[in-house]
C-alpha cells in the first residue's frame, strides 16, 4: 500500500490535527469525541447545521464547516459512520437557541447513529436525508445513497440558516434541494482503504464500474471502458430521465472527482456534460468542478445536476467561507 | 490507460473549453493560439502578469488567472512548453500600458520560448524565473527547476501588480519571493502521460522517488518507502538547510499534492511539517494544502516553504479571485 501514513491507528488524528492547524482561522477540532466546529460561535437563534459521515471523502464534510455552510461536522473512522456521542457533543457545542438541523447521507450506519443522537438531544432538531444517487432504483430496499449532491444541500441550507431561516424552513429547503438533485458516478479504479491495504476490488485495464458509490464498492455494472463521450452520455441520460428538466430550466452542474482524477479530465467531462444539456435548451446557471466528495484515491467521477429556482440560485451565490469552498468573503 | 478521454488530439481543447465554460464569470479562452485571459480588461497602466507552461499541472497556471493574480496564462500541450506565438498573443491581448511581466518556470523549453516572445514583444517587459526545487544543487548545469513555489510567486506578484506596482517593482518582488522559497517533492507512483499510454517509469510497491519534479520523471534517488514521518523529516530538513529560517521567522507552509494524493494524506503531511518547524521556533503564519501544482495523476506530494516579511504577508493576504484560488472577494 503506497500512502503517506505513519500508523493506521493514528492516521485520522494526525490528519485532523493538520486540517485544524492549517485552517485555524475558520475552524477548530474537538478531540474527545471528534468533531470540527467553527471558531466563531453560532449567532443566537441561528439554526445549527451539522453533518458528518465516515472519513475518506474529504473535503466533504469537514472542509465545508464555516460561515455560510456547516456549523459542525463529525468525522467517523474511514468509511465508518461517526458515533452518536460525536453528533451529540457537536450539537451541544454549537446549538444556540435555533435548534439543530442534521444533514445525513443515506447509509444505514449514518442514519442509525444520527437518529440516536437526535433522540438524545434535548433541543428542537430535524434531519435532512440526502439520497441523490440514481444508480439504484427508487424502490431499492435500503433506498438510494447520498453522494456528491450532499455538498449542494449543505451549501444551500447553510446559506439559509445564516440568513436567519428557522428550523422548519431549513428542513423543508434541504428536502427540496435533495429532490431537485441527482448524481451518478463511474469508477476507473477501486480505492485502497488503509486498513485493508489493497484495492477493494480488482478491475481490468479495459473495464469500468458504472453507478458507483463513494466507498470503493463495485457499481451496478462492470462494463467495457468507454470514451469520455460514451461515459458522459450514459451518466447524463440517466440523470436527465430522473429529473426531467424542461427547456430553459436553470441548473447547477457539478462534476466531482473521486480523489485521483486530474482536473484536466474533470473539465473535459464537464464540457461534454454541459453540451448534453445545452443541446436540450437547459440553462447551466452555475458550475462546480473538482474533487469535493471523494472515495479516498479512487480514479473516477460523478456528475450531479440540481434544478435551480430563483431562491436556490440566490442561496447558492451567497458568501461562503470554509476551508475548501469559498466565495464572496 | 484509464483516463476520461475521447481522442489524444482533442483532449486539451475539450478540457480547456470545459474550463472556460465553467469559469466564464472570471476568464475566457482564446483558441488560436491558446491562452486564457481575464474577462475584465487590464486596468490602464497596470503591469500585465503572464505565466504559462506545459499542461498537466492543473490548476497551475490557468486556474490562477483572475483579479489579484495572473492576467493571462498560456497552456502548452501536455508537459510541453507553450510556443512563443501564444505568449506574444496573450501579451498583446492583455497589455495596457504597464508593460508585461512573464513568470516562467525554469525548464529549457519554457525559458527559450518565453525569451523569444519577450524579444518579439514591442512593449516593456521583464521575466521572473522560478527555480524553487532544491532537489538539484544550485550548481546543476541547467539550474534548479520551477515547481510548486511558482504559485506563491504568482500570487504575491499578482497582488502587487493589482495594487499598482510598476514593472521594475514587480520583477524585483518576484525575484525576492523566488529566493525566499524552496520546495522538495516525493513520488509514490509515476504518472501516465496520455500520449505514452503507460506510466513513465516503473517503481516497486516498496520504493519511492525522492526529489521529483512535476513531469513524471524519476527523482534524484529511488529509496525504500518510508513512513510519513521519515519522508517529512527528509523533505523539511533539506528545505530548512536551504532557507535557514531563524527563530520567530514567519513562513508560508504549502503542502502540494501531485494529483492523485487524497487530502487526508496531505493534511497528515502538513501536520508533520508544521511540527518540524514549530519545534524550531518558526512561526507558520500562512498555510496552503491541496493539489495545486500537479503531475497529471501522480501519487506524491511536495513541501514548499516561503520566508515571509510584512510586505509578502500582506500581499499574500490581499483578495484573489481565480478559478482555483479565491479569498477576500
XYZ file of C-alpha atoms in Angstrom:
658
model
C 0.000 0.000 0.000
C 1.506 3.313 -1.076
C 0.261 6.037 1.180
C 1.667 8.841 3.279
C 0.999 7.279 6.645
C 2.681 6.551 9.951
C 0.372 4.092 11.700
C -3.178 3.010 10.926
C -4.371 3.927 14.402
C -3.019 7.487 14.287
C -3.841 8.314 10.641
C -7.136 10.080 11.261
C -5.908 12.034 14.288
C -2.759 13.227 12.550
C -4.730 14.294 9.512
C -7.427 16.081 11.524
C -4.754 17.849 13.573
C -3.176 19.077 10.347
C -6.524 20.187 8.979
C -7.303 22.102 12.172
C -3.852 23.705 12.212
C -3.980 24.732 8.550
C -7.411 26.333 8.935
C -7.311 27.665 12.491
C -8.735 30.968 11.256
C -12.018 29.211 10.378
C -12.444 26.014 12.381
C -11.301 24.143 15.437
C -11.066 20.463 16.298
C -12.615 18.860 19.345
C -10.750 15.644 20.039
C -12.833 13.715 22.562
C -15.116 12.973 20.787
C -14.079 14.104 17.313
C -15.841 16.992 15.678
C -14.873 20.108 13.742
C -16.704 23.334 14.525
C -16.453 26.953 13.547
C -14.182 29.114 15.658
C -16.903 31.790 15.684
C -19.835 30.906 17.944
C -23.223 30.245 16.314
C -25.218 33.506 16.436
C -28.109 33.427 18.916
C -31.218 31.920 17.349
C -29.453 30.670 14.215
C -30.175 27.073 13.221
C -27.030 24.995 13.781
C -26.371 22.925 10.656
C -24.409 19.732 11.343
C -23.281 16.966 9.063
C -20.855 14.093 9.255
C -20.041 10.652 7.999
C -17.150 8.315 7.507
C -13.773 9.870 6.695
C -12.153 9.295 3.309
C -14.466 11.662 1.423
C -12.502 14.849 2.096
C -13.095 17.729 1.693
C -16.677 16.529 2.476
C -17.728 17.283 5.284
C -15.024 18.911 7.417
C -13.899 21.175 4.579
C -17.362 22.746 4.466
C -17.535 23.981 8.059
C -17.566 27.756 8.251
C -19.639 30.850 7.671
C -22.471 30.202 5.226
C -22.323 26.427 5.350
C -21.941 23.940 8.236
C -21.640 24.822 11.914
C -20.010 21.485 12.682
C -19.040 18.189 11.080
C -18.414 14.805 12.701
C -15.786 12.648 11.004
C -16.035 8.899 11.612
C -13.229 6.449 11.025
C -12.561 5.779 7.326
C -15.780 4.753 5.580
C -17.360 4.257 9.011
C -20.213 6.238 10.495
C -19.420 8.642 13.314
C -20.872 7.557 16.656
C -23.890 9.246 18.302
C -21.747 10.804 21.021
C -19.906 12.766 18.321
C -23.112 14.245 16.902
C -24.477 14.884 20.377
C -21.324 16.662 21.534
C -21.131 18.692 18.327
C -24.776 19.714 18.654
C -24.340 20.728 22.277
C -21.239 22.731 21.369
C -22.787 24.768 18.563
C -26.536 24.926 19.262
C -27.536 28.402 20.372
C -31.295 28.648 20.546
C -32.216 27.987 16.928
C -32.274 24.201 17.073
C -30.201 21.730 15.091
C -30.510 20.511 11.530
C -28.657 17.292 10.756
C -27.735 16.637 7.129
C -27.238 12.892 6.731
C -26.208 10.820 3.746
C -28.437 7.789 3.359
C -26.342 4.900 4.662
C -27.654 2.506 7.303
C -24.925 3.284 9.840
C -25.144 7.040 9.454
C -28.927 7.038 9.592
C -28.983 4.908 12.745
C -26.324 6.877 14.599
C -27.706 10.294 13.683
C -31.169 9.054 14.778
C -29.832 8.009 18.166
C -28.121 11.382 18.574
C -31.315 13.189 17.546
C -33.300 11.262 20.127
C -30.794 12.025 22.882
C -30.631 15.718 22.018
C -32.913 17.826 24.195
C -33.309 20.741 21.809
C -35.526 21.025 18.711
C -33.918 19.234 15.792
C -34.683 17.867 12.371
C -32.883 15.771 9.781
C -32.472 16.077 6.032
C -31.688 12.711 4.455
C -29.706 13.035 1.232
C -30.230 10.280 -1.365
C -29.196 11.759 -4.698
C -27.504 8.677 -6.208
C -29.697 7.498 -9.070
C -27.691 4.325 -9.726
C -30.248 2.491 -7.589
C -33.950 2.472 -8.442
C -36.134 4.497 -6.097
C -37.604 1.233 -4.823
C -34.267 -0.215 -3.671
C -34.646 -1.856 -0.259
C -32.253 0.463 1.580
C -33.094 3.433 -0.595
C -30.701 5.454 -2.664
C -27.334 6.561 -1.351
C -26.247 10.106 -0.555
C -23.287 11.151 -2.670
C -21.914 14.357 -4.243
C -25.269 16.174 -4.102
C -24.763 16.410 -0.349
C -22.435 19.376 -0.841
C -25.210 21.249 -2.644
C -27.715 20.562 0.144
C -25.160 21.708 2.715
C -24.315 24.911 0.835
C -27.896 25.980 0.211
C -29.269 25.067 3.641
C -26.207 26.612 5.271
C -26.855 29.866 3.429
C -30.487 29.939 4.505
C -29.593 29.244 8.128
C -27.038 32.051 8.007
C -29.748 34.396 6.782
C -31.973 33.502 9.726
C -34.312 30.868 8.284
C -35.910 28.835 11.081
C -35.569 25.088 11.618
C -38.721 24.080 9.739
C -37.753 26.267 6.790
C -34.210 24.843 6.674
C -35.549 21.286 6.868
C -38.051 21.899 4.052
C -35.388 23.613 1.971
C -32.961 20.719 2.409
C -35.634 18.233 1.323
C -36.422 20.436 -1.676
C -32.783 20.600 -2.813
C -32.400 16.852 -2.336
C -35.449 16.173 -4.503
C -34.141 18.533 -7.177
C -30.724 16.847 -7.265
C -29.496 13.684 -8.974
C -26.000 12.167 -9.223
C -24.391 9.253 -10.971
C -20.780 8.093 -10.783
C -18.340 5.924 -12.675
C -15.052 4.433 -11.478
C -11.971 3.524 -13.473
C -10.176 2.016 -10.463
C -11.018 0.924 -6.968
C -9.634 2.727 -3.951
C -7.346 1.421 -1.236
C -8.764 1.527 2.274
C -5.731 1.855 4.577
C -6.885 -0.861 6.978
C -7.279 -3.315 4.101
C -4.016 -2.296 2.432
C -5.031 -3.249 -1.104
C -7.673 -2.177 -3.623
C -11.213 -3.085 -2.547
C -11.950 -4.776 -5.835
C -9.982 -5.905 -8.882
C -10.851 -4.381 -12.237
C -9.220 -4.992 -15.603
C -7.461 -2.316 -17.652
C -10.342 -2.383 -20.154
C -13.299 -2.210 -17.773
C -15.030 0.389 -15.657
C -17.650 0.355 -12.918
C -20.838 2.224 -13.798
C -23.036 3.518 -10.993
C -20.578 3.515 -8.115
C -20.999 4.982 -4.671
C -18.272 6.647 -2.651
C -16.978 3.738 -0.588
C -14.817 1.911 -3.093
C -17.514 -0.654 -3.804
C -18.357 -2.006 -7.234
C -21.027 -0.204 -9.235
C -24.287 -1.506 -10.602
C -22.449 -2.952 -13.618
C -18.911 -3.698 -14.770
C -18.791 -2.641 -18.425
C -16.132 -2.083 -21.077
C -14.152 1.136 -20.660
C -15.809 3.687 -22.925
C -14.741 7.008 -24.385
C -15.436 10.092 -22.313
C -18.308 10.914 -24.669
C -19.899 7.496 -24.155
C -19.487 7.700 -20.394
C -20.952 11.192 -20.159
C -23.879 10.258 -22.423
C -24.765 7.392 -20.115
C -24.391 9.402 -16.899
C -26.280 12.432 -18.188
C -29.036 10.398 -19.824
C -29.829 8.600 -16.551
C -29.804 11.855 -14.582
C -31.925 13.592 -17.210
C -34.505 10.788 -17.125
C -34.706 11.197 -13.366
C -35.022 14.978 -13.090
C -36.642 15.635 -16.492
C -35.517 19.274 -16.706
C -37.631 21.334 -19.084
C -36.294 23.734 -21.712
C -34.866 26.949 -20.201
C -34.655 25.348 -16.768
C -31.718 26.761 -14.791
C -29.414 24.154 -13.304
C -26.248 23.729 -11.298
C -23.872 21.286 -12.973
C -21.367 19.694 -10.622
C -18.614 17.408 -11.893
C -16.961 15.707 -8.939
C -13.735 13.722 -8.890
C -13.310 10.733 -6.593
C -9.819 11.727 -5.479
C -7.320 10.581 -8.106
C -8.761 12.098 -11.267
C -6.895 15.131 -12.631
C -8.679 18.428 -13.167
C -7.904 18.184 -16.898
C -10.147 15.128 -17.176
C -12.842 16.581 -14.919
C -13.076 19.704 -17.094
C -13.286 17.509 -20.190
C -16.189 15.611 -18.572
C -17.759 18.939 -17.624
C -17.531 20.180 -21.225
C -19.309 17.095 -22.555
C -21.974 17.185 -19.834
C -22.579 20.885 -20.439
C -23.028 20.189 -24.155
C -25.505 17.386 -23.346
C -27.838 19.738 -21.509
C -27.179 22.846 -23.574
C -28.346 20.903 -26.651
C -31.610 20.313 -24.804
C -32.071 24.017 -24.073
C -31.141 23.740 -20.403
C -29.501 26.821 -18.871
C -26.353 25.934 -16.949
C -26.520 28.771 -14.487
C -23.806 27.603 -12.102
C -20.940 25.107 -12.202
C -18.653 23.351 -9.778
C -15.769 21.158 -10.962
C -13.247 19.440 -8.722
C -12.561 16.719 -6.176
C -15.141 17.522 -3.495
C -16.768 14.224 -2.479
C -14.038 11.660 -2.777
C -13.565 7.961 -2.278
C -10.001 8.090 -0.926
C -7.808 7.568 -4.010
C -10.344 6.232 -6.492
C -9.982 7.284 -10.144
C -13.437 8.211 -11.330
C -16.007 10.931 -11.285
C -19.653 11.684 -10.815
C -21.991 14.123 -12.454
C -24.583 15.913 -10.346
C -27.410 18.087 -11.631
C -29.538 20.318 -9.412
C -32.592 22.136 -10.701
C -32.407 25.746 -9.540
C -35.168 28.256 -8.991
C -34.504 31.880 -8.042
C -34.407 31.068 -4.330
C -31.885 28.231 -4.694
C -29.737 30.222 -7.111
C -29.588 33.144 -4.725
C -28.720 30.903 -1.772
C -26.013 29.142 -3.797
C -24.472 32.534 -4.567
C -24.357 33.865 -1.015
C -20.910 34.137 0.556
C -19.326 31.004 1.950
C -16.091 30.838 3.890
C -14.886 27.332 4.630
C -11.567 25.525 4.209
C -12.474 24.058 0.839
C -15.356 26.086 -0.581
C -15.056 29.836 -0.504
C -16.526 32.761 -2.343
C -17.933 36.198 -1.711
C -15.982 36.718 1.514
C -4.561 3.609 -19.970
C -7.533 4.517 -17.776
C -8.486 8.098 -18.400
C -11.585 10.109 -19.243
C -10.645 10.908 -22.794
C -12.069 10.864 -26.310
C -9.044 11.319 -28.561
C -5.481 12.318 -27.821
C -5.597 15.161 -30.315
C -8.745 16.752 -28.855
C -8.022 16.183 -25.159
C -6.536 19.590 -24.428
C -9.129 21.533 -26.421
C -12.060 19.738 -24.850
C -10.650 20.284 -21.392
C -9.867 23.971 -21.972
C -13.337 24.508 -23.419
C -14.820 22.994 -20.279
C -12.596 25.122 -18.071
C -13.605 28.286 -19.932
C -17.302 27.369 -19.779
C -17.223 26.531 -16.082
C -15.483 29.805 -15.199
C -16.881 32.225 -17.768
C -17.513 34.773 -14.994
C -13.745 35.117 -14.496
C -11.845 34.061 -17.605
C -12.122 33.457 -21.316
C -10.280 31.196 -23.724
C -8.571 32.338 -26.876
C -8.279 29.348 -29.191
C -5.875 30.375 -31.952
C -3.357 30.435 -30.370
C -4.311 29.078 -26.945
C -4.361 31.371 -23.971
C -6.650 32.074 -21.029
C -7.189 35.692 -20.033
C -9.364 37.561 -17.601
C -12.778 38.634 -18.880
C -12.171 42.055 -17.302
C -9.664 44.168 -19.241
C -6.356 45.003 -17.581
C -6.697 48.440 -15.942
C -4.728 51.171 -17.725
C -1.140 51.268 -16.532
C -1.320 48.018 -14.579
C 1.518 45.551 -15.180
C 0.138 42.551 -17.063
C 1.310 39.374 -15.304
C 1.520 36.358 -17.593
C 2.588 32.805 -16.974
C 2.319 29.507 -18.799
C 3.875 26.147 -19.310
C 3.025 22.626 -20.329
C -0.434 21.354 -19.459
C -0.865 18.532 -16.964
C -0.128 20.665 -13.884
C -3.659 21.983 -13.391
C -4.812 24.106 -11.681
C -1.384 25.748 -12.354
C -1.426 28.106 -14.350
C -4.861 28.557 -15.941
C -6.647 28.187 -12.608
C -4.794 31.241 -11.287
C -5.928 33.767 -13.898
C -8.148 36.448 -12.408
C -8.235 39.515 -10.207
C -5.235 39.652 -7.897
C -3.130 37.069 -9.695
C -2.433 36.403 -13.392
C -3.755 38.434 -16.314
C -3.217 35.548 -18.714
C -1.819 32.033 -18.891
C -0.563 30.072 -21.898
C -1.136 26.317 -21.751
C 1.160 24.184 -23.883
C 0.467 20.619 -24.863
C 0.895 18.150 -22.005
C 4.327 18.571 -20.382
C 5.354 20.664 -23.414
C 6.240 24.328 -23.427
C 3.772 26.735 -24.986
C 5.040 28.323 -28.199
C 6.199 31.959 -28.447
C 3.142 32.956 -30.506
C 0.946 32.025 -27.542
C 2.856 34.280 -25.140
C 3.024 37.044 -27.719
C -0.701 36.925 -28.462
C -1.553 36.778 -24.760
C 0.704 39.756 -24.041
C -0.797 41.777 -26.863
C -4.301 40.947 -25.651
C -3.833 41.990 -22.034
C -1.053 44.603 -22.012
C -2.467 48.031 -21.307
C 0.352 50.493 -20.797
C 2.020 48.994 -17.725
C 4.267 46.518 -19.514
C 4.381 42.761 -19.164
C 5.892 40.552 -16.500
C 6.421 36.934 -17.522
C 6.625 34.353 -14.738
C 8.487 31.348 -16.094
C 9.338 28.022 -14.500
C 12.955 27.091 -15.151
C 12.776 24.466 -17.903
C 14.822 24.766 -21.078
C 11.814 24.809 -23.422
C 9.833 27.315 -21.390
C 12.823 29.595 -20.947
C 13.630 29.568 -24.667
C 10.081 30.154 -25.836
C 9.314 32.890 -23.325
C 12.621 34.558 -24.290
C 11.663 34.549 -27.955
C 8.264 36.028 -27.104
C 9.881 38.680 -24.923
C 12.218 39.655 -27.760
C 9.361 39.925 -30.232
C 7.185 41.960 -27.876
C 7.446 45.702 -28.531
C 6.416 46.858 -25.075
C 8.477 46.992 -21.879
C 8.686 43.546 -20.318
C 10.619 41.563 -17.766
C 10.823 37.949 -16.675
C 10.897 36.268 -13.286
C 12.476 32.837 -13.479
C 11.219 30.466 -10.779
C 13.632 27.754 -9.611
C 12.455 26.704 -6.171
C 13.163 22.949 -6.454
C 16.029 22.172 -4.092
C 16.394 18.550 -5.215
C 19.180 19.758 -7.515
C 22.262 21.526 -6.200
C 22.460 25.212 -7.066
C 25.370 24.404 -9.377
C 23.366 21.981 -11.541
C 24.116 22.592 -15.221
C 20.567 23.584 -16.217
C 19.838 25.127 -12.845
C 17.049 24.197 -10.489
C 13.525 23.553 -11.704
C 10.465 25.666 -11.011
C 7.810 23.697 -9.138
C 5.093 24.381 -6.538
C 6.646 27.651 -5.357
C 5.549 29.173 -8.667
C 2.029 29.607 -7.284
C 3.413 31.711 -4.434
C 5.380 33.934 -6.814
C 2.279 34.353 -8.995
C 0.024 35.212 -6.048
C 2.337 37.759 -4.475
C 3.442 39.455 -7.705
C -0.166 39.428 -8.937
C -1.269 41.204 -5.780
C 1.417 43.874 -6.141
C 0.548 44.458 -9.805
C -3.113 44.809 -8.858
C -2.139 47.480 -6.322
C -0.281 49.449 -8.974
C 3.334 48.420 -8.505
C 5.370 49.177 -11.627
C 7.208 46.672 -13.800
C 10.592 47.008 -12.094
C 8.995 46.635 -8.679
C 7.035 43.540 -9.748
C 10.156 41.996 -11.265
C 12.210 42.646 -8.110
C 9.408 41.326 -5.923
C 9.119 38.122 -7.959
C 12.862 37.519 -7.670
C 12.654 38.167 -3.937
C 9.842 35.650 -3.420
C 11.647 33.083 -5.539
C 14.818 33.460 -3.463
C 12.804 33.125 -0.263
C 11.087 29.927 -1.439
C 12.227 26.298 -1.512
C 10.386 23.117 -2.473
C 11.078 19.414 -2.457
C 8.863 16.591 -3.673
C 8.481 12.848 -3.334
C 6.556 10.430 -5.538
C 4.951 7.127 -4.645
C 3.950 6.372 -8.242
C 4.725 7.646 -11.698
C 2.104 9.400 -13.783
C 0.638 8.361 -17.105
C 1.163 10.806 -19.952
C -1.797 10.245 -22.321
C 0.356 10.130 -25.460
C 2.547 7.436 -23.922
C -0.372 5.474 -22.503
C 1.524 3.894 -19.627
C 3.382 5.060 -16.513
C 6.553 6.986 -17.331
C 8.655 4.804 -15.045
C 8.198 1.560 -13.141
C 8.502 1.620 -9.377
C 8.079 -1.225 -6.909
C 5.440 -1.342 -4.183
C 8.151 -0.795 -1.566
C 10.037 2.116 -3.141
C 9.562 5.831 -3.629
C 11.244 8.543 -5.652
C 12.820 11.299 -3.569
C 13.367 14.707 -5.149
C 10.970 14.522 -8.078
C 9.925 17.277 -10.424
C 6.458 17.686 -11.884
C 6.825 15.860 -15.190
C 6.576 12.244 -14.107
C 10.331 11.779 -14.183
C 12.317 9.848 -11.627
C 13.688 11.752 -8.641
C 17.271 12.184 -7.526
C 17.118 8.803 -5.753
C 14.911 5.720 -5.599
C 14.755 4.771 -1.939
C 12.722 2.417 0.266
C 9.202 3.631 1.010
C 9.363 5.361 4.375
C 6.798 6.334 6.968
C 5.205 9.747 6.589
C 7.362 10.970 9.473
C 10.560 9.797 7.781
C 9.522 11.346 4.469
C 8.622 14.682 6.027
C 11.828 14.767 8.053
C 13.870 14.347 4.878
C 11.892 16.922 2.863
C 11.817 19.516 5.615
C 15.449 19.023 6.584
C 16.632 19.706 3.027
C 14.411 22.781 2.703
C 15.474 24.033 6.124
C 19.145 23.684 5.205
C 18.496 25.730 2.091
C 16.494 28.613 3.549
C 17.918 28.525 7.103
C 14.920 30.253 8.706
C 15.780 31.843 12.056
C 13.728 31.539 15.244
C 10.459 33.551 15.094
C 10.698 33.843 11.299
C 7.226 33.959 9.729
C 6.690 31.478 6.904
C 4.105 30.228 4.460
C 3.913 26.420 4.517
C 2.483 24.906 1.347
C 1.839 21.166 1.048
C 1.071 20.340 -2.551
C -0.340 17.115 -3.962
C 0.718 15.832 -7.375
C -2.808 14.937 -8.473
C -3.716 11.562 -7.021
C -2.980 12.044 -3.339
C -6.024 12.405 -1.079
C -6.453 15.467 1.122
C -6.370 13.217 4.193
C -2.745 12.334 3.444
C -1.798 15.896 2.501
C -3.125 17.210 5.822
C -1.173 14.478 7.628
C 1.988 15.587 5.814
C 1.133 19.196 6.675
C 0.790 18.317 10.380
C 4.211 16.685 10.460
C 5.855 19.508 8.506
C 4.267 22.112 10.760
C 5.607 20.264 13.807
C 9.081 20.173 12.240
C 9.284 23.941 12.009
C 7.264 24.765 15.106
C 9.791 22.776 17.148
C 12.466 25.099 15.755
C 10.536 28.212 16.800
C 9.406 29.102 13.296
C 6.055 30.906 13.031
C 3.783 29.288 10.454
C 1.873 32.407 9.544
C 0.025 31.066 6.494
C -0.775 27.640 5.059
C -1.934 26.159 1.789
C -2.767 22.466 1.445
C -4.115 20.788 -1.678
C -3.450 19.644 -5.241
C -2.271 22.888 -6.862
C 0.801 22.045 -8.948
C 0.175 18.570 -10.236
C 1.895 15.985 -12.374
C -1.228 14.571 -14.053
C -2.187 11.580 -11.881
C 0.988 11.060 -9.891
C 0.654 9.989 -6.254
C 3.032 12.114 -4.270
C 3.481 15.492 -2.717
C 5.866 18.345 -2.250
C 6.538 20.664 0.630
C 7.230 24.337 -0.055
C 8.402 26.904 2.450
C 8.439 30.651 1.811
C 10.004 33.112 4.203
C 7.568 35.971 4.732
C 8.204 39.531 5.765
C 5.425 42.049 6.429
C 5.228 43.052 2.776
C 4.948 39.483 1.463
C 2.429 38.507 4.141
C 0.253 41.470 3.292
C 0.415 40.726 -0.442
C -0.399 37.043 0.152
C -3.492 38.113 2.110
C -4.918 40.516 -0.476
C -8.069 39.383 -2.280
C -7.692 36.915 -5.126
C -10.469 35.764 -7.424
C -9.468 32.983 -9.792
C -10.991 29.624 -10.723
C -8.897 27.685 -8.241
C -7.578 30.132 -5.659
C -10.015 32.542 -4.130
C -10.276 34.587 -0.986
C -11.254 38.024 0.192
C -13.603 38.686 -2.724
